[in-house]
Tab-separated table of C-alpha atoms in Angstrom:
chain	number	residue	atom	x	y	z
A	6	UNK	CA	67.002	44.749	-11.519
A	7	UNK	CA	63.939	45.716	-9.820
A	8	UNK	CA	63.770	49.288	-8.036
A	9	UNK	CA	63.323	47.954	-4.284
A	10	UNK	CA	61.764	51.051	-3.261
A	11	UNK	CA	59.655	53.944	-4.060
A	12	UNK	CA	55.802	55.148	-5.783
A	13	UNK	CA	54.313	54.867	-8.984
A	14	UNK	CA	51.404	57.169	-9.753
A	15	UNK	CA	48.119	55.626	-11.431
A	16	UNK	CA	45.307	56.531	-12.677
A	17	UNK	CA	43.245	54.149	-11.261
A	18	UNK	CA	40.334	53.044	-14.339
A	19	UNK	CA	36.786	52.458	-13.764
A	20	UNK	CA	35.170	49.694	-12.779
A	21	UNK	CA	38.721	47.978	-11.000
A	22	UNK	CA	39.096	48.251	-7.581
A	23	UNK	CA	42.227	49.732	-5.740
A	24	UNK	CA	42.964	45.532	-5.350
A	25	UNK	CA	43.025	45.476	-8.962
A	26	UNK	CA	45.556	47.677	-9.430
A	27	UNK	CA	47.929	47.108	-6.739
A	28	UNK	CA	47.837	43.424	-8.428
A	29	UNK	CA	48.564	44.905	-11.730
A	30	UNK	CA	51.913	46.410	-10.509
A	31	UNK	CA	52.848	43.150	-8.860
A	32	UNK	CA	52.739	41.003	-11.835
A	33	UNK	CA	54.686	43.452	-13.973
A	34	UNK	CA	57.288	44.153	-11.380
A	35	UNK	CA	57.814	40.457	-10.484
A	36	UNK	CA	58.000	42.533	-6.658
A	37	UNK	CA	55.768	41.608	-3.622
A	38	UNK	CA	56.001	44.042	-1.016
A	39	UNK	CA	53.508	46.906	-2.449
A	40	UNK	CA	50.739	48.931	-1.182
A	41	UNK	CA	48.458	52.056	-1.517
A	42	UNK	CA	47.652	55.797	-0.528
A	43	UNK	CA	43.971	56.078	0.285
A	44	UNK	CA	41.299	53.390	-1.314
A	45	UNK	CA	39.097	54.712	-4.418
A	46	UNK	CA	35.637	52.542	-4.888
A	47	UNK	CA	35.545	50.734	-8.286
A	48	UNK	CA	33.761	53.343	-9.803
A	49	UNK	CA	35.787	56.311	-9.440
A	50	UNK	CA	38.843	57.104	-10.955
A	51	UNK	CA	41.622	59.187	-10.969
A	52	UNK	CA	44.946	59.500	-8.576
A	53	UNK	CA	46.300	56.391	-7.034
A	54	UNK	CA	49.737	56.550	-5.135
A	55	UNK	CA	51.436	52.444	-5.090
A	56	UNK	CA	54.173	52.491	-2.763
A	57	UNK	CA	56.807	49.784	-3.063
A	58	UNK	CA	59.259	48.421	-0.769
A	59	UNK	CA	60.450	50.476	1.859
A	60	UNK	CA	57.952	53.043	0.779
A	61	UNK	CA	54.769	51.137	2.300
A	62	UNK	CA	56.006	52.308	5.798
A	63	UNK	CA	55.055	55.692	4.861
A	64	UNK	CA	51.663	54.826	4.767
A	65	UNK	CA	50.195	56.644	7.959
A	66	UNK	CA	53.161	59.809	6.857
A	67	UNK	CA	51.429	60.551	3.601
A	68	UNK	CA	48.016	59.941	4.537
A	69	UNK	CA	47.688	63.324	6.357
A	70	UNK	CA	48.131	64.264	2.775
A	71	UNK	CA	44.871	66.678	1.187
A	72	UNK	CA	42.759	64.935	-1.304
A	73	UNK	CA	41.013	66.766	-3.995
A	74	UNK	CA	38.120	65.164	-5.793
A	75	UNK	CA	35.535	66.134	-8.648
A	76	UNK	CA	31.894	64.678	-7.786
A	77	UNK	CA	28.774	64.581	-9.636
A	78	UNK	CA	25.554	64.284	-7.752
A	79	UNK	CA	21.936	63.310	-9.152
A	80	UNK	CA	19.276	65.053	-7.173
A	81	UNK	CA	15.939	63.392	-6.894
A	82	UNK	CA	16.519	59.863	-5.967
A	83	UNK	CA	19.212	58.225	-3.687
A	84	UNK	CA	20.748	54.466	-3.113
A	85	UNK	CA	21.489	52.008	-0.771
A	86	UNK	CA	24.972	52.606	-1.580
A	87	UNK	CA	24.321	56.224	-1.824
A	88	UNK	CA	26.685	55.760	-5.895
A	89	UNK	CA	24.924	54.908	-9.029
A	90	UNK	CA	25.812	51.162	-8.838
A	91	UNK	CA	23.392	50.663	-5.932
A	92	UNK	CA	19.640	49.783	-5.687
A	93	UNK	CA	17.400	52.555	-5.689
A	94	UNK	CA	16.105	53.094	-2.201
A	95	UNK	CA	14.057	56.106	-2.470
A	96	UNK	CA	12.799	59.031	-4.674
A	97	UNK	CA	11.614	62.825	-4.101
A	98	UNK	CA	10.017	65.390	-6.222
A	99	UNK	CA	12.174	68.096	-4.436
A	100	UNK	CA	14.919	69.902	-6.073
A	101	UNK	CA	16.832	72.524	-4.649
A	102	UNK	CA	17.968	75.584	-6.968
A	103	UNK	CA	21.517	76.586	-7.292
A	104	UNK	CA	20.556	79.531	-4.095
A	105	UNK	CA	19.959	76.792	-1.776
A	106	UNK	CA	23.129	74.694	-3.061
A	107	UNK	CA	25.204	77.510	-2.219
A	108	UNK	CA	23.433	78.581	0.566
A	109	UNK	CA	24.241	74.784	2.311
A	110	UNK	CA	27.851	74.641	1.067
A	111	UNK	CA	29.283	76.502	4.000
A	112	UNK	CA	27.941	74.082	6.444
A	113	UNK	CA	29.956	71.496	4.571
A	114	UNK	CA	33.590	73.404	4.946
A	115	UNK	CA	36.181	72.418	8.292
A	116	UNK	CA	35.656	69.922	10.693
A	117	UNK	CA	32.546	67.853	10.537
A	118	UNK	CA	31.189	64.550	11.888
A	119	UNK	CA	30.527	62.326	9.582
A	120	UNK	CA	28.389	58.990	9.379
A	121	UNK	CA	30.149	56.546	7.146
A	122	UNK	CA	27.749	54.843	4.314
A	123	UNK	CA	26.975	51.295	5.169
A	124	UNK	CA	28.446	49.999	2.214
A	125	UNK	CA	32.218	50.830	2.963
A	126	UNK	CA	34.875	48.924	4.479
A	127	UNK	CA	34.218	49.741	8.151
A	128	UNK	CA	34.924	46.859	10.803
A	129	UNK	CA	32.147	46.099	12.720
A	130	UNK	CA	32.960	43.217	15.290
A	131	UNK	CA	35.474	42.264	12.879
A	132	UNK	CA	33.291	41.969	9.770
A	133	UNK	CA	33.025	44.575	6.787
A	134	UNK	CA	29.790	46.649	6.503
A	135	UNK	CA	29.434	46.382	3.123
A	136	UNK	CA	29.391	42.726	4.014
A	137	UNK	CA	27.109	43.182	6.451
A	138	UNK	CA	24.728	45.601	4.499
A	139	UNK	CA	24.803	42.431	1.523
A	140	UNK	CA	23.561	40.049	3.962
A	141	UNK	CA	20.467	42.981	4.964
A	142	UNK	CA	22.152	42.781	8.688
A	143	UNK	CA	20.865	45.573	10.583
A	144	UNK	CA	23.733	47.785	12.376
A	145	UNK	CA	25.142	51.140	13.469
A	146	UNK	CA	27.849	53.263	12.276
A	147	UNK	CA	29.270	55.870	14.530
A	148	UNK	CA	29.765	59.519	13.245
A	149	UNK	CA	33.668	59.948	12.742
A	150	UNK	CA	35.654	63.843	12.574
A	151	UNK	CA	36.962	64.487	8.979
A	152	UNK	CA	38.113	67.321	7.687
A	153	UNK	CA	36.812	69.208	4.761
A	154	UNK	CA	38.875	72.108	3.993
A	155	UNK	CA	37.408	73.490	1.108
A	156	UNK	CA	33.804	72.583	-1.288
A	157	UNK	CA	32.652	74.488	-4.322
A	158	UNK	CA	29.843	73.818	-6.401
A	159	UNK	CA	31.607	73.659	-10.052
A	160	UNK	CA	28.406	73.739	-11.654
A	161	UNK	CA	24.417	72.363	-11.782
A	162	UNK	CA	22.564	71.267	-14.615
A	163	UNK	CA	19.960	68.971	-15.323
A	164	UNK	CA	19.351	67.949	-11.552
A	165	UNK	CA	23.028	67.444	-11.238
A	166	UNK	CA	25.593	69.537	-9.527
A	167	UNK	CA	29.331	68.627	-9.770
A	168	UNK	CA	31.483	69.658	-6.904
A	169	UNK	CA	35.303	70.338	-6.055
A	170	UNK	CA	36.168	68.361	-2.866
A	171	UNK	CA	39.239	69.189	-0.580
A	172	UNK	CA	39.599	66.683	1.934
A	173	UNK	CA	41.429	65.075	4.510
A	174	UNK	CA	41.535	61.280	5.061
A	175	UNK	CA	38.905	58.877	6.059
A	176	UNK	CA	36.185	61.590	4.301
A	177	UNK	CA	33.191	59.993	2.221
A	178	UNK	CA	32.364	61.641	-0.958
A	179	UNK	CA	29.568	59.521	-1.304
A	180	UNK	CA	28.707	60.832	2.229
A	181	UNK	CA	29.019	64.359	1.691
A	182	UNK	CA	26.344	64.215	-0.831
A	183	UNK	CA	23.715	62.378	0.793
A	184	UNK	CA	24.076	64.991	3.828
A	185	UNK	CA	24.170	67.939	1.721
A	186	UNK	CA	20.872	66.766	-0.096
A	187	UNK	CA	19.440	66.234	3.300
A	188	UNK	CA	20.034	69.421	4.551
A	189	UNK	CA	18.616	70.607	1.636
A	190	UNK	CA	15.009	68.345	2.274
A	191	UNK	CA	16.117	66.466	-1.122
A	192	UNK	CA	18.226	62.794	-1.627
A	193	UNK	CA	21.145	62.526	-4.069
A	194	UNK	CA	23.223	60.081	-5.775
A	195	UNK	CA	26.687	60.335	-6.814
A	196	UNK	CA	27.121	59.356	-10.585
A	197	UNK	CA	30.409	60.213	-10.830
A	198	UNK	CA	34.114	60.625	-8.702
A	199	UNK	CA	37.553	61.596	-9.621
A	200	UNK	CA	40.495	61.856	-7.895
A	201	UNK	CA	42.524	64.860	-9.078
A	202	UNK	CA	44.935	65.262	-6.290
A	203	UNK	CA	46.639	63.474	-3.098
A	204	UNK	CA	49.091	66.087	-1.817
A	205	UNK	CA	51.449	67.531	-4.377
A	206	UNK	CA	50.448	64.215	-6.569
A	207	UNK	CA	48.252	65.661	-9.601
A	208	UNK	CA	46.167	63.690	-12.314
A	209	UNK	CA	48.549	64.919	-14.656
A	210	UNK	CA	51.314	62.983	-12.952
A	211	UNK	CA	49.514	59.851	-13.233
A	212	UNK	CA	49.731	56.685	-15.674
A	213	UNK	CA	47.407	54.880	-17.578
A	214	UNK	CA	47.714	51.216	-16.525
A	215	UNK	CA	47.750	50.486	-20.489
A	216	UNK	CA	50.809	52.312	-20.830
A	217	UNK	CA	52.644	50.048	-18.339
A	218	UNK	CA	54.895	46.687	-19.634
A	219	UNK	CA	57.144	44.704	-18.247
A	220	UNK	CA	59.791	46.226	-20.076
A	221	UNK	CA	59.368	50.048	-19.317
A	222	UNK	CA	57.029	50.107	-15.722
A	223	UNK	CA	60.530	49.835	-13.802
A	224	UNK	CA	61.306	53.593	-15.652
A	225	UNK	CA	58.333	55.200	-13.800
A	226	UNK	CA	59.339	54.724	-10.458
A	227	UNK	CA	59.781	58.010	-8.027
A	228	UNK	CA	62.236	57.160	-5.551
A	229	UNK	CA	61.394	58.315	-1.673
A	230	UNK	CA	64.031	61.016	-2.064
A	231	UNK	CA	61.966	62.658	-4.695
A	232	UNK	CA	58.931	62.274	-3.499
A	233	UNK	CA	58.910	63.265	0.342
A	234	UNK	CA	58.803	67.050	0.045
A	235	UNK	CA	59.606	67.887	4.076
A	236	UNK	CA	63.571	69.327	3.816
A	237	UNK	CA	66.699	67.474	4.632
A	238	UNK	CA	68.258	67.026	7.855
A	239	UNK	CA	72.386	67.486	7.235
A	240	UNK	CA	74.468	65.239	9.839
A	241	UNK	CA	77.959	63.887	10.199
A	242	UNK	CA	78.473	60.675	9.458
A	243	UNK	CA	78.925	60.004	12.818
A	244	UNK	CA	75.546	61.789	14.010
A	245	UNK	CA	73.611	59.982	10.901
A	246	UNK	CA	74.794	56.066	12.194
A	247	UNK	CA	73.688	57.065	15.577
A	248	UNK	CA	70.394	58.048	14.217
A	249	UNK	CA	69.959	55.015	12.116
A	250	UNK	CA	70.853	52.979	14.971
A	251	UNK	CA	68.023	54.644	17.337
A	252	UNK	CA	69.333	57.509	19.429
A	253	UNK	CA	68.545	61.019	19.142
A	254	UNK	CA	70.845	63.421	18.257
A	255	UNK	CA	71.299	67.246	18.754
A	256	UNK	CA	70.847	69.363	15.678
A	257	UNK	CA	70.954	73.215	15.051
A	258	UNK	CA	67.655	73.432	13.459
A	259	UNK	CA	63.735	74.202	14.204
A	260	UNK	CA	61.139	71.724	14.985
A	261	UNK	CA	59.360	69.668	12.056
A	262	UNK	CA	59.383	66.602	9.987
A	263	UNK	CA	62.876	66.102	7.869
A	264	UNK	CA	64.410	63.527	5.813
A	265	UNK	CA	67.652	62.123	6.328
A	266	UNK	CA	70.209	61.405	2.729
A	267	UNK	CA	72.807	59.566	1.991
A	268	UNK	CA	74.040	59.712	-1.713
A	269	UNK	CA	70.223	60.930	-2.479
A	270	UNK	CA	69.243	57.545	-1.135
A	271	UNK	CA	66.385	58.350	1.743
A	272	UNK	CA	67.523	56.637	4.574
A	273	UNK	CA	65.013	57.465	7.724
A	274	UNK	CA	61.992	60.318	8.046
A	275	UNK	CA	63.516	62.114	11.350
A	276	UNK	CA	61.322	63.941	14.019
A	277	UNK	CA	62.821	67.443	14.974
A	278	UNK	CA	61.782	68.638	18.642
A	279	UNK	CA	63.425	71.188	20.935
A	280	UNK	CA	66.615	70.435	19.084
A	281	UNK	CA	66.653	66.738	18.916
A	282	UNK	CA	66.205	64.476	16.624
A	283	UNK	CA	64.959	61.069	15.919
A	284	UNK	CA	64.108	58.270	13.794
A	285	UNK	CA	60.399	58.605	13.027
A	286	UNK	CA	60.137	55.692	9.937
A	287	UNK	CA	63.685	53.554	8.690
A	288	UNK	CA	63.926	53.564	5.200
A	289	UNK	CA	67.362	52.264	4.274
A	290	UNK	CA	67.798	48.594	2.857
């Protein structure tokens, strides 16, 4: 019998989008209702969190998750969709040297605003960009806050510097390059992306898709209870039903973000605040 809830931890393969994968899953698990933690283009690789069942209502929970990414940037020419599958758009002798690189870095590290590339799946007026930059549509994107909480320049060779990313959501690695080559009077490409981390989630933790049957994919599944690593909120039975049924409850315990058990079965994420409690996501089946 199918696990009716809980994440599986890829590592997504080049060259098949996030689509792909989810897809994947759904044929071997013979299940439906799946989803996933933060898109990866085609061309990168690495972690890639499918929730299933119950899990999927976590989605906007785990997103305020950190990412961590490895990036390799070209200097000297830059695309249209600012990776190396795009069209070459335009070319410049200059170089920086590994002084300036560094030098630049620190304007890359908190909270920055951030112009989304135009090939990314951005609504405008209800259509994608990227569809709109395939049809040669002129249009805006607006600058949008991310967070970038830590970038280190891993090494530069060869007109190519590979960086460590920590991120929040919504960030653009492709988009962090092109701006750091600007500031730097230069253009960049990125040749190369991999997702190393989402949260606790490492690389390490992650399967290869090839690995997966119908027979054994069922053995890889992390239930909630395992995964969500906010502490458990201890009721009465009584005080857990009225919970699960919507009301708040008083509890002995400081503000934050719990999960409520029964039999190691996550039932609900609860809300702490000024001693109260209350159903934040229902997870029971």
């Amino acid at each position: 019998m199918t696990k009716n809830k809980g994440f599986l931890f890829i590592n997504k393969p080049k060259n098949w989008t996030s689509f792909d994968v989810v897809n994947k899953v759904k044929h071997l698990l013979k299940f439906k209702k799946l989803g996933h933690l933060g898109t990866l283009d085609p061309m990168a690789t690495g972690v890639l969190i499918i929730t299933i069942g119950k899990a999927t209502k976590l989605f906007d929970f785990l997103q305020k998750k950190k990412k961590t990414y490895i990036a390799k940037f070209e200097f000297g020419y830059s695309t249209d969709t600012l990776d190396s599958t795009g069209r070459v758009v335009d070319r410049i002798d200059k170089i920086p040297t590994i002084e300036e690189i560094e030098n630049v870095i620190p304007k890359f590290i908190g909270e920055i605003n951030q112009i989304p590339p135009k090939y990314s799946a951005k609504s405008i007026d209800g259509k994608r960009a990227y569809d709109l930059a395939r049809q040669n549509i002129d249009f805006e994107l607006k600058p949008k806050l991310v967070n970038i909480y830590d970038t280190k320049l891993l090494k530069y060779e060869n007109n190519v510097m590979t960086m460590k990313i920590i991120c929040g959501s919504g960030t653009y690695i492709r988009a962090i390059g092109r701006d750091m080559a600007n500031a730097l009077n230069s253009c960049a490409t990125m040749t190369e992306l991999v997702r190393t981390n989402i949260g606790k989630v490492s690389i390490d933790d992650c399967l290869s898709l090839d690995k997966l049957d119908e027979n054994n994919i069922q053995n890889f599944i992390v239930p909630i209870n395992e995964f969500l690593d906010c502490p458990i909120l201890n009721l009465s039975i009584k005080d857990g039903q009225k919970l699960l049924n919507g009301q708040s409850v008083l509890v002995d315990t400081k503000d934050g973000e719990y999960k409520y058990n029964l039999h190691d079965d996550t039932l609900a994420l609860i809300k702490v605040s000024d001693f109260r409690a209350k159903m934040m996501i229902y997870l029971g089946d």
